[in-house]
Coordinates of C-alpha atoms and ligand atoms in Angstrom, one line a residue:
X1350 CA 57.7 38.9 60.7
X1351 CA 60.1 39.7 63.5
X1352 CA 58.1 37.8 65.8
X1353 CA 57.4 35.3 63.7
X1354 CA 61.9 34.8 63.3
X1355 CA 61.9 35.0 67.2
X1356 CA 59.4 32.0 67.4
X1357 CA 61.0 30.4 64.7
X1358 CA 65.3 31.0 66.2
X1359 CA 63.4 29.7 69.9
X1360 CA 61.6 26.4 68.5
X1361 CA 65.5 25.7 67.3
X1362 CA 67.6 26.4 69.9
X1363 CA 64.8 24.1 71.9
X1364 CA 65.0 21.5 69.1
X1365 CA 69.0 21.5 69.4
X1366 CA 69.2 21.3 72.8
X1367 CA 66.8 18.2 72.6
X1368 CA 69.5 16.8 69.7
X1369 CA 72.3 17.2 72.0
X1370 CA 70.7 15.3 75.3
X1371 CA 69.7 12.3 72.2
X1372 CA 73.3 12.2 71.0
X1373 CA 74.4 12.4 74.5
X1374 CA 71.8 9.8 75.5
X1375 CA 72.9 7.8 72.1
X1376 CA 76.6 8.0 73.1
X1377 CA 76.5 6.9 76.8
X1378 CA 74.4 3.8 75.7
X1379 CA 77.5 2.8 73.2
X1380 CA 80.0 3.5 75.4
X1381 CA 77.7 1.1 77.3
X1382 CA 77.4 -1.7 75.5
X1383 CA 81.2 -1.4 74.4
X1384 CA 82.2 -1.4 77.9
X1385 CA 79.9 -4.7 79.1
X1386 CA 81.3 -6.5 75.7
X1387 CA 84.5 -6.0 76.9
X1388 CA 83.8 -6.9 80.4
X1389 CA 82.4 -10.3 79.5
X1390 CA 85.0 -10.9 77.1
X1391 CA 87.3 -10.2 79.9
X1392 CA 85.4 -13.0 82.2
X1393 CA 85.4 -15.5 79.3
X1394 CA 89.3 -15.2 79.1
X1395 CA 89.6 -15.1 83.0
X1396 CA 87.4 -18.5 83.5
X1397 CA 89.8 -20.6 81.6
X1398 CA 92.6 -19.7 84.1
X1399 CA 90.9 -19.4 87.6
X1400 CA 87.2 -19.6 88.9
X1401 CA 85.6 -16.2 89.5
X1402 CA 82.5 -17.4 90.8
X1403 CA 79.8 -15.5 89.1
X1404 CA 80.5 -17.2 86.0
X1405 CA 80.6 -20.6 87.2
X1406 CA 77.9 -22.8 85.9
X1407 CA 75.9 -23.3 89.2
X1408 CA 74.5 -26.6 89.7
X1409 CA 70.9 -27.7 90.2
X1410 CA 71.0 -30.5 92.6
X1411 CA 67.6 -32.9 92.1
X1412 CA 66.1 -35.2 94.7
X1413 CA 63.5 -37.4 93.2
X1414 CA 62.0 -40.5 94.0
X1415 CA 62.6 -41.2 97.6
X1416 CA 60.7 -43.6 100.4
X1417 CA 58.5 -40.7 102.2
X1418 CA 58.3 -43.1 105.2
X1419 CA 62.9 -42.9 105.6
X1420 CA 64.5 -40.8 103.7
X1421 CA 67.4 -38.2 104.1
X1422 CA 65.9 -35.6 101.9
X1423 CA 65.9 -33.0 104.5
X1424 CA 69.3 -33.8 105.5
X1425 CA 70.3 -33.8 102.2
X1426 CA 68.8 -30.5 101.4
X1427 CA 69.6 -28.6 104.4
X1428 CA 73.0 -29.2 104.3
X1429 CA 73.8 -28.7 100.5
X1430 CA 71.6 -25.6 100.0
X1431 CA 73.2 -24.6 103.4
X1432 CA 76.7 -24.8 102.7
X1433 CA 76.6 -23.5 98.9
X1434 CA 74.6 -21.1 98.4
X1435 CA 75.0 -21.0 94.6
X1436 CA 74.0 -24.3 94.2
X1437 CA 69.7 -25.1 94.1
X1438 CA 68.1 -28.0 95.5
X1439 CA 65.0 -29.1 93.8
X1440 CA 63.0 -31.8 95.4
X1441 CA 60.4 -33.0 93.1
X1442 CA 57.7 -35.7 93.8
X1443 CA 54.9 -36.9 91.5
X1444 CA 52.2 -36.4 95.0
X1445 CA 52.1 -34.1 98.1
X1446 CA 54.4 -36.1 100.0
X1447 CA 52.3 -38.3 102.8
X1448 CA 53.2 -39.2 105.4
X1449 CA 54.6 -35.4 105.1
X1450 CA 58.1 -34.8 104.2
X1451 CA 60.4 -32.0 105.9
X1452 CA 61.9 -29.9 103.6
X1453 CA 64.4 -27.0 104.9
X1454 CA 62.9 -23.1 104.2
X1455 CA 66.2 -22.1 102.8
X1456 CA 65.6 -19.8 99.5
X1457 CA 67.9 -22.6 97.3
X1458 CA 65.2 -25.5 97.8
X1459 CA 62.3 -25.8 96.2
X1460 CA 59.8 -28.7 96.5
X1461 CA 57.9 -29.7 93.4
X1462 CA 55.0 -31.6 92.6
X1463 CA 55.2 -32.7 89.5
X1464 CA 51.6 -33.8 89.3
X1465 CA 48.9 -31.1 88.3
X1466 CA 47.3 -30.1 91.2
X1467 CA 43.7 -28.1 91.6
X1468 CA 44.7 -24.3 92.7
X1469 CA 48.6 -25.0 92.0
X1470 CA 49.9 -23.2 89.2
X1471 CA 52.1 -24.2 85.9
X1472 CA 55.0 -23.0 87.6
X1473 CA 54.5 -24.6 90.3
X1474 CA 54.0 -28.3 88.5
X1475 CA 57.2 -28.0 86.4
X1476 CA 60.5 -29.1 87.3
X1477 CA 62.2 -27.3 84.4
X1478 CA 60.6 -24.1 85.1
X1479 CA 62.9 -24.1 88.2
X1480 CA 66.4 -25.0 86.3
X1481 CA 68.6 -22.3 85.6
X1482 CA 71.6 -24.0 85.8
X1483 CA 74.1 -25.8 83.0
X1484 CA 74.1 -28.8 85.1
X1485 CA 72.3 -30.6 86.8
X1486 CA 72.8 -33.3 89.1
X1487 CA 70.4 -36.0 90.1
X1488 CA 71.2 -37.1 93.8
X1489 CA 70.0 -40.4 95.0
X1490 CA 68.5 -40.5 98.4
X1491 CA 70.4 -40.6 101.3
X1492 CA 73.7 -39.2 99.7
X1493 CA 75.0 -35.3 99.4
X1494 CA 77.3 -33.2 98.1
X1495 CA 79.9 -31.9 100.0
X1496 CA 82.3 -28.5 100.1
X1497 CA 84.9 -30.8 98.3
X1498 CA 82.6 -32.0 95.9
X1499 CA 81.9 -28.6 94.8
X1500 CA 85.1 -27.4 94.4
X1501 CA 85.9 -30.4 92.3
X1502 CA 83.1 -30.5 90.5
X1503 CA 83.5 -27.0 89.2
X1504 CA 87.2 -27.4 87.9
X1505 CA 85.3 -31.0 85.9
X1506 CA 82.9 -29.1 84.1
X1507 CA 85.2 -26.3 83.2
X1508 CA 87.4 -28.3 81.5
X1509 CA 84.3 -30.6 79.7
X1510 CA 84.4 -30.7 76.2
X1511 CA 80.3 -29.0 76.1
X1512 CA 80.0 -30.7 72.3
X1513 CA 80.1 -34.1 73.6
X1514 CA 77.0 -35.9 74.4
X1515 CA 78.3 -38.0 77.7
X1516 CA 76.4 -37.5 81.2
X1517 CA 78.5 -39.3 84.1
X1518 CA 77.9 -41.6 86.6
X1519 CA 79.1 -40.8 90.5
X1520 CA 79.8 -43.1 92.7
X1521 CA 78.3 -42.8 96.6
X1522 CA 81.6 -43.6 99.0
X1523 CA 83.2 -45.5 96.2
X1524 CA 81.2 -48.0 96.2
X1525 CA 80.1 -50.4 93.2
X1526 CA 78.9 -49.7 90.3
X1527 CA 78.7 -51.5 87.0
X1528 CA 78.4 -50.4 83.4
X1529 CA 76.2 -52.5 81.0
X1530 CA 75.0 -51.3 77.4
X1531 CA 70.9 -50.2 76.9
X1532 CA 69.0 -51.0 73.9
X1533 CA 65.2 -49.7 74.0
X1534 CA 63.8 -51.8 70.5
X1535 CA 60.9 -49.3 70.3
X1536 CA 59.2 -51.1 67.6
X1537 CA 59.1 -54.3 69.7
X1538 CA 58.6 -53.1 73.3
X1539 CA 61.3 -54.4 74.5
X1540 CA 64.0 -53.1 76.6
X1541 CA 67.8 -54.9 75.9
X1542 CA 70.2 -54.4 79.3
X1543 CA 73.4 -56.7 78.1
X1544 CA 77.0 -55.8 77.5
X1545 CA 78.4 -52.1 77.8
X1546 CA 78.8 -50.7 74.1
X1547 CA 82.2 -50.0 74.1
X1548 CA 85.1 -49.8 77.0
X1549 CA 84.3 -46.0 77.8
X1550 CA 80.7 -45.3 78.1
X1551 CA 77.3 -47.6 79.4
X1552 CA 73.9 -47.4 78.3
X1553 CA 73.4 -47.8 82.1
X1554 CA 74.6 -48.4 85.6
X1555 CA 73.7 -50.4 88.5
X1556 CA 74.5 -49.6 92.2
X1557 CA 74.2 -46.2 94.1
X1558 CA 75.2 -43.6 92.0
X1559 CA 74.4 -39.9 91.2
X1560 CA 74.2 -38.4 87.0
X1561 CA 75.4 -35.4 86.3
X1562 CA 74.8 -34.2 83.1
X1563 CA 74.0 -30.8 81.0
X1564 CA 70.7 -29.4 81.3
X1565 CA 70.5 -29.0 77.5
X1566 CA 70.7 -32.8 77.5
X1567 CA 67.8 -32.8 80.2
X1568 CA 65.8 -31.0 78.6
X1569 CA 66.3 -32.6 75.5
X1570 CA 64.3 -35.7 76.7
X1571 CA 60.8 -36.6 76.7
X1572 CA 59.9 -36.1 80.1
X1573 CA 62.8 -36.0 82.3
X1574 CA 61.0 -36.5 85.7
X1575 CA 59.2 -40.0 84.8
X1576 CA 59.7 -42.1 87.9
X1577 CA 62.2 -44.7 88.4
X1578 CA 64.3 -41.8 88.0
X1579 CA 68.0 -43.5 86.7
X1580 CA 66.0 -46.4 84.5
X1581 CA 63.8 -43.6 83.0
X1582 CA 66.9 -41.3 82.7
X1583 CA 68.8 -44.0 80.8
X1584 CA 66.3 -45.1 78.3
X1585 CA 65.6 -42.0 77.5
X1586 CA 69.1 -40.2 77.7
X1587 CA 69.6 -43.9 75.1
X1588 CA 66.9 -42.3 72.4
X1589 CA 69.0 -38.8 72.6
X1590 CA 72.4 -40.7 71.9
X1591 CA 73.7 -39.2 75.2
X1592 CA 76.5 -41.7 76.6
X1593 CA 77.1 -42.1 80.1
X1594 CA 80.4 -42.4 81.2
X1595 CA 81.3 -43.6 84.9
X1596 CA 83.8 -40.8 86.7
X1597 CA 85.8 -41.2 89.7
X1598 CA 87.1 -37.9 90.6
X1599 CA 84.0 -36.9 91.6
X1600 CA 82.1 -38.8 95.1
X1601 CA 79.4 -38.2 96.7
X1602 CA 79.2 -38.9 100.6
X1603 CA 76.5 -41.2 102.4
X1604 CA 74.9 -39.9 105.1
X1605 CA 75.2 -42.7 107.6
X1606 CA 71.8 -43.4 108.8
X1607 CA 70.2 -46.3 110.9
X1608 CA 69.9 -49.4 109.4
X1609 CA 66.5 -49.8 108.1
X1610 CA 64.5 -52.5 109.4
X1611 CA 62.7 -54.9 107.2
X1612 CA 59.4 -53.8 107.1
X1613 CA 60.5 -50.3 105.4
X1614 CA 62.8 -52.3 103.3
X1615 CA 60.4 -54.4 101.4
X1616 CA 57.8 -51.2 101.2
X1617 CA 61.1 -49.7 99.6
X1618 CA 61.0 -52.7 97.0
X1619 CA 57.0 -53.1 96.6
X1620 CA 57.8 -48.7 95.9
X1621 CA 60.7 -49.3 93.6
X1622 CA 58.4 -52.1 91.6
X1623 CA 55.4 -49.7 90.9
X1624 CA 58.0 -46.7 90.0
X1625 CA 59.0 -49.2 87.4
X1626 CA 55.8 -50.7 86.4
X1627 CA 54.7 -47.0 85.8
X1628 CA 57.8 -46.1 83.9
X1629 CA 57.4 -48.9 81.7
X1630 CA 53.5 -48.0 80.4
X1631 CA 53.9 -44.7 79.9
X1632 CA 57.6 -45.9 77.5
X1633 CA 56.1 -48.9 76.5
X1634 CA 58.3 -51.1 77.6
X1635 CA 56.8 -54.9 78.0
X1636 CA 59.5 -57.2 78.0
X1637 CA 62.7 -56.3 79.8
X1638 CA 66.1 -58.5 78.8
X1639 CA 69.0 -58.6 81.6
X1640 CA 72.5 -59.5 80.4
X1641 CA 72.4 -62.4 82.9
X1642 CA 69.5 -64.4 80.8
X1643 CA 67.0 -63.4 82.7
X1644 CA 63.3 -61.8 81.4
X1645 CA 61.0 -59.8 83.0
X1646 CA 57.0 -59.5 81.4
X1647 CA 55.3 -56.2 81.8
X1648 CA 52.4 -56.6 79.2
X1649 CA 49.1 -58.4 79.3
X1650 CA 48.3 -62.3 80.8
X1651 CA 45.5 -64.5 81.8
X1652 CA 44.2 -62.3 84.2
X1653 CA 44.7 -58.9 82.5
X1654 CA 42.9 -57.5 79.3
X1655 CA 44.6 -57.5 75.7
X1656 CA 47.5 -54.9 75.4
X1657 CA 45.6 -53.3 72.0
X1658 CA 41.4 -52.8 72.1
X1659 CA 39.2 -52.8 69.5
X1660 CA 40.9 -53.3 65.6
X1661 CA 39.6 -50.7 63.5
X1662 CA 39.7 -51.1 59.9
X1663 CA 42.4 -54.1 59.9
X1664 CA 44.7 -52.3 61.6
X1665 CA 45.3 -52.0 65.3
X1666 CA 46.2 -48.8 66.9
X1667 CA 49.7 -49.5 67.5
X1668 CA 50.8 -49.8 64.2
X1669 CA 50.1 -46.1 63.7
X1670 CA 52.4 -45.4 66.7
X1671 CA 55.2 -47.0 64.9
X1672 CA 54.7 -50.3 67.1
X1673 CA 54.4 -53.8 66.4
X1674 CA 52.2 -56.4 68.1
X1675 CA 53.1 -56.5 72.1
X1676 CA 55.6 -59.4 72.7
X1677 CA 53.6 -60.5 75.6
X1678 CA 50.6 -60.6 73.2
X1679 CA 52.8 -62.4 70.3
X1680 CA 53.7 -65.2 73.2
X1681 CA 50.0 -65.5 74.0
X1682 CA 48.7 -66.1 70.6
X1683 CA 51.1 -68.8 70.5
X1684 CA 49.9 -70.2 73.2
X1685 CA 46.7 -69.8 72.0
X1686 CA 47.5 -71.5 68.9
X1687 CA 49.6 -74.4 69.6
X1688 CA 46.2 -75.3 72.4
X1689 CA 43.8 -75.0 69.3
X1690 CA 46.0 -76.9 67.0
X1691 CA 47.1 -80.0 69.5
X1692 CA 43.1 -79.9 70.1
X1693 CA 42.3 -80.6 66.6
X1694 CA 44.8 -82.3 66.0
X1695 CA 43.9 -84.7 68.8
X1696 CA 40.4 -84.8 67.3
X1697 CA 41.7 -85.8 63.5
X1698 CA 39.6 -82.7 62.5
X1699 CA 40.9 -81.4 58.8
X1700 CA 42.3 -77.6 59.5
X1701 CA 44.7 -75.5 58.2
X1702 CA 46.4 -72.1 58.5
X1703 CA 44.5 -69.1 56.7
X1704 CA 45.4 -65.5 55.3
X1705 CA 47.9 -64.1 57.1
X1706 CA 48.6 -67.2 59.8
X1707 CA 49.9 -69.3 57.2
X1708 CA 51.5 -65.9 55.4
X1709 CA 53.9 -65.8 58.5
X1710 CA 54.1 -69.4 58.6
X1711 CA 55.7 -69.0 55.0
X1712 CA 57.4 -65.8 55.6
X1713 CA 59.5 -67.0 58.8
X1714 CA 57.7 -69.4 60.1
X1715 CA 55.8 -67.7 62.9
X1716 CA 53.1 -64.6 63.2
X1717 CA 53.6 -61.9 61.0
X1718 CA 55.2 -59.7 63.9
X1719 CA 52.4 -57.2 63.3
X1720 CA 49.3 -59.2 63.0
X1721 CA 46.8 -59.5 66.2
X1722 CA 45.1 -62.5 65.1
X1723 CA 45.5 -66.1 64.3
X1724 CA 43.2 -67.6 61.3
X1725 CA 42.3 -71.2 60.6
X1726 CA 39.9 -72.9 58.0
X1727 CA 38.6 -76.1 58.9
X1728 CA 35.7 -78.6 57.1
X1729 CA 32.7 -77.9 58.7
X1730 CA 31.5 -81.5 58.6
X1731 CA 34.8 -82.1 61.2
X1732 CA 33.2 -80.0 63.7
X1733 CA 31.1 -82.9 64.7
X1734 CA 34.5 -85.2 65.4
X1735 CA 35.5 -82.5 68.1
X1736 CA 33.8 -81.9 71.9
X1737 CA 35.1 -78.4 72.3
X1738 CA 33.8 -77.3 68.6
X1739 CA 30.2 -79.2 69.1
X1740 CA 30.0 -77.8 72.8
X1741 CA 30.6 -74.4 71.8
X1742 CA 28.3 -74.1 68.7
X1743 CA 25.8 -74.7 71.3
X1744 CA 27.4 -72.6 74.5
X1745 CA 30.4 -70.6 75.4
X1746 CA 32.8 -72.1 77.9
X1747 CA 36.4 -71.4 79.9
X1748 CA 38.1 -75.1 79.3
X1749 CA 40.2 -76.3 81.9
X1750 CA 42.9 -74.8 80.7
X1751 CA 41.7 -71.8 81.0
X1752 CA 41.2 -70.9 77.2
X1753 CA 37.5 -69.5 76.4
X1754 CA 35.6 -70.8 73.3
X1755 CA 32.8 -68.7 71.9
X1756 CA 31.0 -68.6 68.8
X1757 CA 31.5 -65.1 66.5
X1758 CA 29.3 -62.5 67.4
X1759 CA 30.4 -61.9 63.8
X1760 CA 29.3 -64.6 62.0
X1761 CA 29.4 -68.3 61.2
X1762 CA 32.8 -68.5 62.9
X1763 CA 34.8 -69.9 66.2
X1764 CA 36.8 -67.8 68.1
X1765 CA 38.9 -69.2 71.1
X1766 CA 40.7 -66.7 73.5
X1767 CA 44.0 -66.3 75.6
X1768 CA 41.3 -66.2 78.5
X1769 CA 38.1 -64.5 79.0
X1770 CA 39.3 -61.0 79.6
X1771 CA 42.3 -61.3 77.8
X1772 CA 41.1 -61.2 74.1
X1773 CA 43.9 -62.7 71.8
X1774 CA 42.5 -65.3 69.8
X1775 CA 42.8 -67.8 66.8
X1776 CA 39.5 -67.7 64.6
X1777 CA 38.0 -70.6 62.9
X1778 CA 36.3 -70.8 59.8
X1779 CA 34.1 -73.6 58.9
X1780 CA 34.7 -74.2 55.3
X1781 CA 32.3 -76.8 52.9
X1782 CA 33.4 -78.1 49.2
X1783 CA 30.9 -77.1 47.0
X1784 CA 31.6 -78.2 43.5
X1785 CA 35.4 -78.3 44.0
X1786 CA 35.6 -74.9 45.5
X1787 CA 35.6 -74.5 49.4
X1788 CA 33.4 -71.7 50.7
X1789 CA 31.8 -70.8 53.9
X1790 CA 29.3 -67.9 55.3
X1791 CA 30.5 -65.2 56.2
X1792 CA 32.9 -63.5 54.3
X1793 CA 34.6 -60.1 55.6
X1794 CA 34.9 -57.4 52.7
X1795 CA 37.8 -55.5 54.2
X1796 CA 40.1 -58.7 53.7
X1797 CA 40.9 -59.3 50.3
X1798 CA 42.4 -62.2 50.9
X1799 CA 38.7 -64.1 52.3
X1800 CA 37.8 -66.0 48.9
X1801 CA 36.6 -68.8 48.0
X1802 CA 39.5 -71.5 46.8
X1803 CA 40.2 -75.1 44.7
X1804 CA 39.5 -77.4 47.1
X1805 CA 42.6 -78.9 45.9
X1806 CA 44.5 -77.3 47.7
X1807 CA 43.6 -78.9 50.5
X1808 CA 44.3 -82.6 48.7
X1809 CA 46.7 -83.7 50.3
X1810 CA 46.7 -81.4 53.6
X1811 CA 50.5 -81.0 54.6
X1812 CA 52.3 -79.1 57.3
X1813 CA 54.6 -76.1 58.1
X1814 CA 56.2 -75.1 61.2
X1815 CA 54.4 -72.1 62.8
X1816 CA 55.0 -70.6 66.2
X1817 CA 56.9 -73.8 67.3
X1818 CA 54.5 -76.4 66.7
X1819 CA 54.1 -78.5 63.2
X1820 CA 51.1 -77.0 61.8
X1821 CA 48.7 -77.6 59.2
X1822 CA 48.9 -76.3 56.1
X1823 CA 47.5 -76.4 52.3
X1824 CA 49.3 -77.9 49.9
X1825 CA 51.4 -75.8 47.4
X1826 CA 51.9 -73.1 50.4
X1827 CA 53.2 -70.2 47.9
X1828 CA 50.6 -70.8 45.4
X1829 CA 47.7 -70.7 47.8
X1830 CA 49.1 -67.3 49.1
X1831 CA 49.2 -66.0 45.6
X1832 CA 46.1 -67.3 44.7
X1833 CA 44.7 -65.3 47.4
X1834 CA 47.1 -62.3 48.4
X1835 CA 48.4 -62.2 44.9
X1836 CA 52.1 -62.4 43.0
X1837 CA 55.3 -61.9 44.9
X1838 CA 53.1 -61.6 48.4
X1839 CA 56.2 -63.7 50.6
X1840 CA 58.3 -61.8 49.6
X1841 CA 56.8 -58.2 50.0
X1842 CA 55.3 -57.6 53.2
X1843 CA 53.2 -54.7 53.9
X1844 CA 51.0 -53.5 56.8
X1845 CA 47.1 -54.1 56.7
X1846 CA 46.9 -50.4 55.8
X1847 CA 48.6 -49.5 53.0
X1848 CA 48.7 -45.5 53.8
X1849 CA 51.4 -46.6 56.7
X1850 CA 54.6 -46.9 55.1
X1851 CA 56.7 -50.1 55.8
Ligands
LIG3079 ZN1 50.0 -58.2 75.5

């Protein structure tokens, strides 16, 4: 018994002493956590009044896009990550530079290639993975940051308003920039660079200039490291609502370097034009519209295949990517058409708009902006009055205009292209009166609208504008379209695929 209390008094005075150390433990990690609280409420009151630096937002400085046969990135690098040593310098390319690119070995600059290379990790691949930074500042080549910039720069972004979305613009040696308004029409491909949207901000800026903006704005975009680096910046930072707003307290410095001679000059443009072309396929941007009127193409042509492939099912892919049909493609079936129609036309052959040709032709007097196709019906006995139709129901051919006519692998049907790889095309359908109905014979079950019809409709032909050219039409437009489409079908439009919302 005794020995049994002894055990008993030695298991709890081992057990208290174990109690104390845990409430002494329990109490030094509270005073702890009190004490850091009130340290970094102590630096949070202290920032707004000087600049201790180890709360400063550091900067991360980004060099991207630049000519790897002359460029300044190692100047560049070496003297920012040099002189301030809380500032990062991340150099990122989309290749292994070649010819090879020095880059300082200071611990603040990091080269990154941004393409996925065999035996290079993640890490290694990722620009983002290397920002730690609130800011970030994307440097065009040949310019750098200075002492003075720095200590300017940090008084700006202390006293920025963090809410607002605005990145700013920074002018190299005060020289030019300008301000114009962005307007990336997703739907239609097509990329709007006209007047600034209001007297403060612009959708984005032309001449040598560096962006600083918040990394949480950065990483809020799609792929921040696109080439083209300030085009790709701008549309993007445009879908993100993130102003940009042109500063001038802020300057960066040009490093004064030889002038370049022309042969590294134009390899600078022919690199600045595939940048862009690049940018604009993976965005989707075809058609580019500057303020001064003038147009730039980036989708399909003679030479080039169709924007969209194979139509599955009515409706072509880019319709289920929000998209409708590819300007450059809308132009081309134009084309396409008013060639066909001044061809038949010219031939007094008896044709007319079908399904959803003359639909659009009703609707606004063009292509439905999200059709790929353009339909005709025509007699069949007029086939005979025309040389292209009777050449190519025995051959295919390329006519001098370059358009290629082939017969329907299909069916009993015409089909004349844009060209022969580029496949945009109006389709002919040889229609016969039988009885007072027209018919033909093929007949496609996925459109409803293919049926049979009065031939009276055709009795008296008349016409109806349609991509800029008068076009042929049945008579009693709106009844035709009901007759086939159904009631109210002008007015209502709807994608091919009904399971796609409008
Ligand atoms: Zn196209």
């Amino acid at each position: 018994m005794v020995t049994l209390l002894n055990v008993t008094m030695r298991i709890l005075r081992r057990k208290w002493k174990i109690f104390a150390a845990a409430l002494f433990v329990n109490m030094l990690l509270l005073w702890t956590i009190s004490w850091c609280g009130n340290r970094q409420s102590n630096n949070a009151e202290h920032s707004k009044t000087s600049e201790p630096l180890n709360v400063l937002p550091s900067l991360t400085v980004i060099i991207q896009d630049f000519d790897v046969l002359q460029n300044d990135v190692f100047t560049s690098a070496s003297y920012i990550a040099g002189n301030l040593s809380d500032v990062n310098v991340l150099i990122v390319s989309e290749q292994i530079p070649y010819p090879p690119v020095k880059i300082p070995t200071l611990e603040n600059v990091k080269l990154v290639i941004s393409q996925p290379n065999p035996g290079h990790s993640l890490n290694s691949s990722r620009p983002e993975l290397n920002i730690r930074s609130n800011f970030v500042l994307f440097l065009p080549d040949g310019s750098l940051i200075g002492q003075d910039f720095y200590r300017i720069y940090k008084s700006f972004v202390n006293k920025l308003d963090l809410s607002r979305n605005e990145a700013f613009a920074i002018t190299v040696d005060n020289s030019r920039r300008n301000c114009y308004g962005l307007d990336f029409k997703m739907k239609t491909w097509t990329l709007n660079i006209g007047e600034r949207l209001d007297s403060k901000s612009c959708g984005y800026v032309k001449g040598d200039h560096g962006l600083l903006l918040q990394t949480k704005h950065l990483f809020s975009l799609m792929d921040p490291f696109m080439p083209s680096t300030f085009m790709s910046l701008y549309i993007q930072l445009s879908l993100v609502y993130v102003k940009v707003v042109m500063i001038e307290d802020l300057q960066l410095q040009r490093i004064s370097t030889a002038p370049k001679d022309a042969k590294v000059l134009w390899e600078q443009k022919q690199f600045r034009q595939r940048k862009s072309e690049q940018l604009y396929a993976k965005v989707g941007v075809k058609k580019v519209n500057y303020a001064n009127g003038h147009t730039e193409w980036y989708g399909c042509n003679k030479e080039s295949t169709r924007c969209f492939d194979t139509v599955y099912q009515n409706m072509p892919e880019y319709l289920y990517n929000g998209r409708w049909t590819p300007p450059c493609c809308l132009t081309h079936l134009r084309e396409t058409a008013r060639h066909v129609f001044g061809i038949l036309d010219a031939c007094k052959a008896r044709w007319w708009l079908e399904g959803g040709s003359l639909l659009g032709a009703a609707r606004d007097h063009d292509i439905i902006p999200w059709d790929y196709d353009i339909d005709i019906g025509m007699y069949r006995e007029d086939m005979l009055k025309c040389n292209q139709l009777l050449r190519v129901s025995k051959e295919r051919f390329v006519d001098e205009k370059r358009f290629s006519w082939e017969k329907a692998i299909e069916g009993d049907f015409y089909r004349v292209q844009f060209s022969e790889s580029n496949h945009l095309h109006v389709d002919i359908f040889p229609f016969y009166p039988q009885n007072g109905i027209m018919t033909k014979d093929t007949w496609f079950k996925t459109h409803k609208q293919d049926t049979e019809f009065p031939e009276h409709f055709l009795k008296p032909l008349t016409r109806i504008e349609f991509a800029g050219i008068n076009a042929s039409a049945p008579n009693n437009v709106r009844e035709f379209l009901e007759y086939k489409f159904g009631k109210g079908v002008i007015e209502s439009p709807k994608y091919p695929n009904e399971v796609i919302a409008f």
